Coordinates of C-alpha atoms in Angstrom, one line a residue:
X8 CA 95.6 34.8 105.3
X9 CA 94.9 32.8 101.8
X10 CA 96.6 33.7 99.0
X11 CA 100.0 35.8 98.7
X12 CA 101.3 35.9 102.2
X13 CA 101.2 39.4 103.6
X14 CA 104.5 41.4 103.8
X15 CA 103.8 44.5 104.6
X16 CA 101.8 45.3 107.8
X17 CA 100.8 48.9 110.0
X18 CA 99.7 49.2 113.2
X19 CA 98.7 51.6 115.9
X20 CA 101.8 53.6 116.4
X21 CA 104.0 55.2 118.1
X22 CA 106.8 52.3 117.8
X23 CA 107.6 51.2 121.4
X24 CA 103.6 50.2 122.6
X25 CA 101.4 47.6 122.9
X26 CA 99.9 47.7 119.1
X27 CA 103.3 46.7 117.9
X28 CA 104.4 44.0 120.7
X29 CA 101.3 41.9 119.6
X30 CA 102.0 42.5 115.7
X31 CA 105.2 41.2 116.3
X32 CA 103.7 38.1 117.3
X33 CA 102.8 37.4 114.1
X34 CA 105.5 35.4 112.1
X35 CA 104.7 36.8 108.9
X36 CA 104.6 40.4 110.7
X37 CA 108.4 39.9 112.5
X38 CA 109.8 38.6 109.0
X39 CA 107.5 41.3 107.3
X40 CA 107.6 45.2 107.1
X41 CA 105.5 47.2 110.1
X42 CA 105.0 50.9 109.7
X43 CA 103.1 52.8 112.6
X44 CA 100.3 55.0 112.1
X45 CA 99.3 57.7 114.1
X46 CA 95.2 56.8 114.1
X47 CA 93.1 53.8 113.7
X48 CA 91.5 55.0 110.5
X49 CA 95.1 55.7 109.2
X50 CA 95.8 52.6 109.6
X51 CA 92.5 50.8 108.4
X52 CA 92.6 53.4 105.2
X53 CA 96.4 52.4 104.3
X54 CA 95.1 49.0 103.7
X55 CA 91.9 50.3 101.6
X56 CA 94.4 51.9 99.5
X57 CA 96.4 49.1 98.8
X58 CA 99.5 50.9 100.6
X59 CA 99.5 47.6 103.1
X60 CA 98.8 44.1 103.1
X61 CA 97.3 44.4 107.0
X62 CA 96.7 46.6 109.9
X63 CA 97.0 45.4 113.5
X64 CA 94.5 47.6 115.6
X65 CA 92.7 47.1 119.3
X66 CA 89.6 46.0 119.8
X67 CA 88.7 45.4 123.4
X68 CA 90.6 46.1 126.3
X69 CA 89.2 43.8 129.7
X70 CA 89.7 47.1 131.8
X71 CA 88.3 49.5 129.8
X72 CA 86.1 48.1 127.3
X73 CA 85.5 48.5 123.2
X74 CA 87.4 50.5 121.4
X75 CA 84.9 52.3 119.1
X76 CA 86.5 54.2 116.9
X77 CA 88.0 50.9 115.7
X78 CA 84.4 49.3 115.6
X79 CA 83.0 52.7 113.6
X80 CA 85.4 52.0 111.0
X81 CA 85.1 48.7 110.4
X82 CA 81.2 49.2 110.5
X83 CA 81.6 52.0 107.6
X84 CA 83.3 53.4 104.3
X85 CA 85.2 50.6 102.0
X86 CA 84.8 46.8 103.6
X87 CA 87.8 45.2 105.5
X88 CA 88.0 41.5 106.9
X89 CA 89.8 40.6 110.2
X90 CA 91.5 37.6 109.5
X91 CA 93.2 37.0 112.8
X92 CA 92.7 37.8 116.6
X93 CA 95.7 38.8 118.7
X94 CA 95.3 38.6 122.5
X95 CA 98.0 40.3 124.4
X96 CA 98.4 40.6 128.3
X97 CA 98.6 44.1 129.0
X98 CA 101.9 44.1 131.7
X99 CA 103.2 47.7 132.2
X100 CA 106.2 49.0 133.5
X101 CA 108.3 51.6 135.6
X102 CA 111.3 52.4 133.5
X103 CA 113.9 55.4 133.6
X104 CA 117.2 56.4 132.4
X105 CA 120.7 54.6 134.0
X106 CA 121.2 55.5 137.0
X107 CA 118.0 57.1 138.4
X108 CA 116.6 55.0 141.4
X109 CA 112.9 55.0 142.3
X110 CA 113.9 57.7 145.3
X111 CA 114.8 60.0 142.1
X112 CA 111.7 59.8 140.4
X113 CA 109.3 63.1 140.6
X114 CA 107.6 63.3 137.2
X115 CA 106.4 60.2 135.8
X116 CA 105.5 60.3 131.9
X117 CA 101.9 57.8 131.0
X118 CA 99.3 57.6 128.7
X119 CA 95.9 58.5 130.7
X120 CA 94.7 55.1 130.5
X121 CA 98.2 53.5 131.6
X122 CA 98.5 55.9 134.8
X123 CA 94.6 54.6 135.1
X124 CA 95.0 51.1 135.4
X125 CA 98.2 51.8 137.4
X126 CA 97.1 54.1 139.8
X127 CA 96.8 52.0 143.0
X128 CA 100.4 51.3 142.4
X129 CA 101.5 54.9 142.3
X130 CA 99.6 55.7 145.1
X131 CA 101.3 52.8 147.3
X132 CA 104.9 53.8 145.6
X133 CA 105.1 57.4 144.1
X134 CA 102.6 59.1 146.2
X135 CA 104.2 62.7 145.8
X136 CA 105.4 62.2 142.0
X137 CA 103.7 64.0 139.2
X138 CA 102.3 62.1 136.8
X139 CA 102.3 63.8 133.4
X140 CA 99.6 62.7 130.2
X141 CA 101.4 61.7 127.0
X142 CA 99.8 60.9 123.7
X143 CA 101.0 57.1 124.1
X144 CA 103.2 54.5 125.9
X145 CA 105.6 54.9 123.4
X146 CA 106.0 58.1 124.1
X147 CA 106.4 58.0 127.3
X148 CA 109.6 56.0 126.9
X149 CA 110.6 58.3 125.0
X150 CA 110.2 60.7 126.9
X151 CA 112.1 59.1 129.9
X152 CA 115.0 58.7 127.7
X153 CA 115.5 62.2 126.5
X154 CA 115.4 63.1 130.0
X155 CA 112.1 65.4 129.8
X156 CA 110.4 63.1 132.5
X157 CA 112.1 61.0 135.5
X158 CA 110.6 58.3 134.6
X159 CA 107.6 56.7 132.4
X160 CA 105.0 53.8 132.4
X161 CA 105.2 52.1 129.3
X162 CA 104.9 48.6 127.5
X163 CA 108.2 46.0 127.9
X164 CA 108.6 46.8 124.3
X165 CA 109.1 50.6 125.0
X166 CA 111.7 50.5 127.8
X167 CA 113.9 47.6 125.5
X168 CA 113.6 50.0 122.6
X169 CA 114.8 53.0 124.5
X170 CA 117.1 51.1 126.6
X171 CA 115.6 52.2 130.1
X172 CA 116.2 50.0 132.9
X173 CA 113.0 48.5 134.5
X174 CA 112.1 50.1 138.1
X175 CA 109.3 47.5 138.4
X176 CA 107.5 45.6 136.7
X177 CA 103.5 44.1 136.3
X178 CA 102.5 47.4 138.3
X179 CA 99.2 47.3 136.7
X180 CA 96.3 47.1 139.3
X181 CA 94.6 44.6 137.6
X182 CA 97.5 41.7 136.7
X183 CA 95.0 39.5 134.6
X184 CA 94.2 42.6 132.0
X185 CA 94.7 41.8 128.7
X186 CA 93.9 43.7 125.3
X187 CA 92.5 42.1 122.3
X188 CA 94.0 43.6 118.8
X189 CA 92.7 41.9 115.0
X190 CA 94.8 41.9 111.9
X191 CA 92.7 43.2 109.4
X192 CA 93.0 42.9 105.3
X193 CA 91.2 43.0 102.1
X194 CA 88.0 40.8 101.4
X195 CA 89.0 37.8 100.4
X196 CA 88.3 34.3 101.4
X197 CA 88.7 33.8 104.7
X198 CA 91.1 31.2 106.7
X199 CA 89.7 27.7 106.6
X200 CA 87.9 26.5 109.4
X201 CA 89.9 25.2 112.3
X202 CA 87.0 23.8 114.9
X203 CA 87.7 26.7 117.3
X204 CA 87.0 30.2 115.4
X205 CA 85.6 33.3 116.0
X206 CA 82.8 34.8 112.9
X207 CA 82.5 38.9 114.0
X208 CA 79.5 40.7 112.1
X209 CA 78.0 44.0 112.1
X210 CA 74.1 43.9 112.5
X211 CA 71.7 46.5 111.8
X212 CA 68.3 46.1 112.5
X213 CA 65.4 47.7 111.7
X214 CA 64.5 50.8 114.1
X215 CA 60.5 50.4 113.8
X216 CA 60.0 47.1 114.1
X217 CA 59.1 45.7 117.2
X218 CA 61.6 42.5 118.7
X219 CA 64.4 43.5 115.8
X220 CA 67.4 42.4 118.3
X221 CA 65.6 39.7 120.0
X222 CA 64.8 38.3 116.6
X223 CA 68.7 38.6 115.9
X224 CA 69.7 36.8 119.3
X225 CA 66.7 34.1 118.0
X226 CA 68.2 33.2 114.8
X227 CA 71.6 32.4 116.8
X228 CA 70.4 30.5 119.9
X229 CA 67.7 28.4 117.7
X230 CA 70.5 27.0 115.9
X231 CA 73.1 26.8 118.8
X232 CA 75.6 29.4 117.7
X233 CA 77.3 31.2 121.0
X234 CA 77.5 35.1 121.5
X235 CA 80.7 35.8 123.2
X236 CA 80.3 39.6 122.4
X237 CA 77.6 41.9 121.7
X238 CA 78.6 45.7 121.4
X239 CA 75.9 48.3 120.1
X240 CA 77.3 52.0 118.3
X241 CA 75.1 54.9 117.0
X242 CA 75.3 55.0 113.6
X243 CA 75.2 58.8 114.0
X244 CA 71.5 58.7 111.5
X245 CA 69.6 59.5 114.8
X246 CA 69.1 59.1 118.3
X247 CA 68.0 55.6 118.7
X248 CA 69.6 54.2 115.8
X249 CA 72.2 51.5 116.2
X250 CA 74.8 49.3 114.7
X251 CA 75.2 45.7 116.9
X252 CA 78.5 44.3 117.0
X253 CA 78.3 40.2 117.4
X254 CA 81.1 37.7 118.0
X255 CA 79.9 34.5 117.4
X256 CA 81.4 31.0 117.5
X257 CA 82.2 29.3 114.6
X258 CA 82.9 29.8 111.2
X259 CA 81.0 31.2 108.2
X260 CA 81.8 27.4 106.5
X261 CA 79.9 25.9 109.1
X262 CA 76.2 24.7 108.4
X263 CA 74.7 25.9 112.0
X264 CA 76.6 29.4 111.4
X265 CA 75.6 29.5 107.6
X266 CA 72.1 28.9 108.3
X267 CA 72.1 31.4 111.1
X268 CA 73.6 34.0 108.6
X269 CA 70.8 33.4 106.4
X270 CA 68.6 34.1 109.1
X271 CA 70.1 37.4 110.2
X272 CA 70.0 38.4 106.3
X273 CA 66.4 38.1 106.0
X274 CA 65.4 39.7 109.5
X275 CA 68.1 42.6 109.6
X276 CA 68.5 45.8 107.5
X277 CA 71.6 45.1 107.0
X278 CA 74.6 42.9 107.8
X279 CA 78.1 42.9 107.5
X280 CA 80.6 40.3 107.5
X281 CA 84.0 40.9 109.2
X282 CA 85.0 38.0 109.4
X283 CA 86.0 34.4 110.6
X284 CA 89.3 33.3 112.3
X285 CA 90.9 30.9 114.1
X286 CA 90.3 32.2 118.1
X287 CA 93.3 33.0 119.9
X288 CA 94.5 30.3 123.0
X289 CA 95.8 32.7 125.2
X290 CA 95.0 30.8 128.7
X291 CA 94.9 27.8 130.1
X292 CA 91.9 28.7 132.3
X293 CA 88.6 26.8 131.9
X294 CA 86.6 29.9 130.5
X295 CA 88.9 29.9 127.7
X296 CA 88.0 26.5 126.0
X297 CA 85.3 26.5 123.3
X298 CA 81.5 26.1 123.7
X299 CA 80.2 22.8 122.3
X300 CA 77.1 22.8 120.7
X301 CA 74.1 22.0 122.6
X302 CA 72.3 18.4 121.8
X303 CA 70.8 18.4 118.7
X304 CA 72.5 21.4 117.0
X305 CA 76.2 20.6 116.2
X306 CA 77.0 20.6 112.4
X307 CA 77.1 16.6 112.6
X308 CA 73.3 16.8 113.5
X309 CA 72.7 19.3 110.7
X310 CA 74.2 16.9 108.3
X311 CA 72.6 14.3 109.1
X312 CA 69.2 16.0 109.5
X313 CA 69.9 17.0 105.9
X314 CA 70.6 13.9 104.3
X315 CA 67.2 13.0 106.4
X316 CA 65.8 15.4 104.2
X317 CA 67.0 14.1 101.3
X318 CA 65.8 10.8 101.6
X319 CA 62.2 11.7 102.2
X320 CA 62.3 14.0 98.9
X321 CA 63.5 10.8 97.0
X322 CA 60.5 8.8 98.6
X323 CA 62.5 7.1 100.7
X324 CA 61.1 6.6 104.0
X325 CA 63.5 4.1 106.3

């Protein structure tokens, strides 16, 4: 983030879940303060209110999608930037109290969406245990600990925190699952460009008018930006209305993505910027490298199609 270097951060709480693992891969977060809050907006509004530097929330989750009460409140009330992407490999555990074995275990604490993406395991391992819906991973370690559950699925972070040996681990049906999380501040200028960012926007086009979103998709592809992420919300005005959520490559100092910008301001009803930041490397997998620009429409060509420009408007013609 420019400027003062943040020092005081929230995140998603309970302490003990996946929010606060990936903030504490943050350097300036682990040196820094980190408070949890107990809801997105609480989080997001402890920033508008200059009670926090940042807020660490989810975004996307592979399994189960969008968060969207994250996206609603970026998309309304008091403007917030993200300034930074955190992608985190969702890995949950089995974890219990010393001394109870996986025979012991009858009542097994998890978040719905935890016991969800771990259900194949449960079935194959714990078919006779009850499984028991708690408010958070977090909680359910917590739970496990006080004794009020045999047992609980939770994040790594939640069974070191509570001290609760690990039963088994990676029990998650799905072992590539990951969640993504952004660390969101203030408007202000955002990070310099590093040749492999992320710009996000929120695009509103106009309800009556007949093409609005392919004439949004237009402005990007003409010009060679990528859309790695397109996400529509009600904006609760009426059925039929809808706020477009766009990750794009590059950054808003770009020429291509500047000029594409422009483009979306005159032919949408609105747009808002959240952002530009550098894009997280999490994998070494081919799918996770960038997307060059096509022939023609890197910012080198830009440049030099402007200076083109120039030349002829100077009368000179070589």
């Amino acid at each position: 983030m420019p400027g003062t270097p943040p020092t005081r951060f929230v995140y998603l709480g309970p302490e003990g879940t996946f929010a606060e693992q990936a903030l504490r891969t943050v350097p300036a977060a682990e040196r820094g303060d980190r408070t949890p809050a107990r809801s997105v907006g609480e989080a997001l509004d402890a920033v508008r209110a200059g009670e926090a530097d940042a807020a660490l929330v989810p975004l996307e989750n592979s399994i189960g999608g969008a968060v969207g009460v994250t996206l609603d409140e970026l998309a309304e009330g008091e403007p917030l930037v993200i300034t930074r992407e955190v992608i985190l490999p969702v890995e949950f555990v089995l974890a219990a109290r010393s001394g109870v074995a996986l025979a012991d275990v009858h009542s097994v604490a998890a978040h719905p969406q935890a016991s969800t993406q771990c259900r194949g395991w449960l079935r194959d391992h714990l078919p006779d245990a009850t499984v028991v819906d708690v408010l958070s991973n977090g909680a359910a370690a917590a739970g496990a600990a006080s004794g009020e559950y045999d047992a609980a699925i939770c994040a790594p972070i939640g069974a070191t925190r509570h001290r609760l040996p690990v039963l088994a681990d990676k029990i998650a049906d799905h072992p590539d699952a990951v969640t993504r999380f952004a660390l969101v501040s203030r408007p202000g200028p955002p990070p310099p460009p590093t040749g492999d960012d992320v710009t996000s926007l929120a695009v509103y086009i106009a309800h009556d008018r007949v093409g609005a979103l392919l004439s949004v998709l237009t402005e990007l592809a003409t010009r060679g930006v990528n859309l790695t992420r397109i996400e529509s919300r009600p904006t609760g005005e009426a059925l039929g209305r809808y706020v477009f959520f766009l990750d794009c490559t590059g950054h808003v100092a770009d020429v291509r993505l500047g000029e594409a910008l422009q483009g979306l301001r005159r032919v949408c009803a609105d747009v808002r910027f959240l952002g530009s930041y550098p894009r997280h490397r999490w994998s070494p997998a081919a799918g996770d490298r960038p997307v060059p620009a096509p022939a023609g429409l890197s910012d080198a060509d830009y440049a030099d199609a402007a200076a083109w420009l120039a030349r002829l408007r100077a009368g000179e013609l070589n």
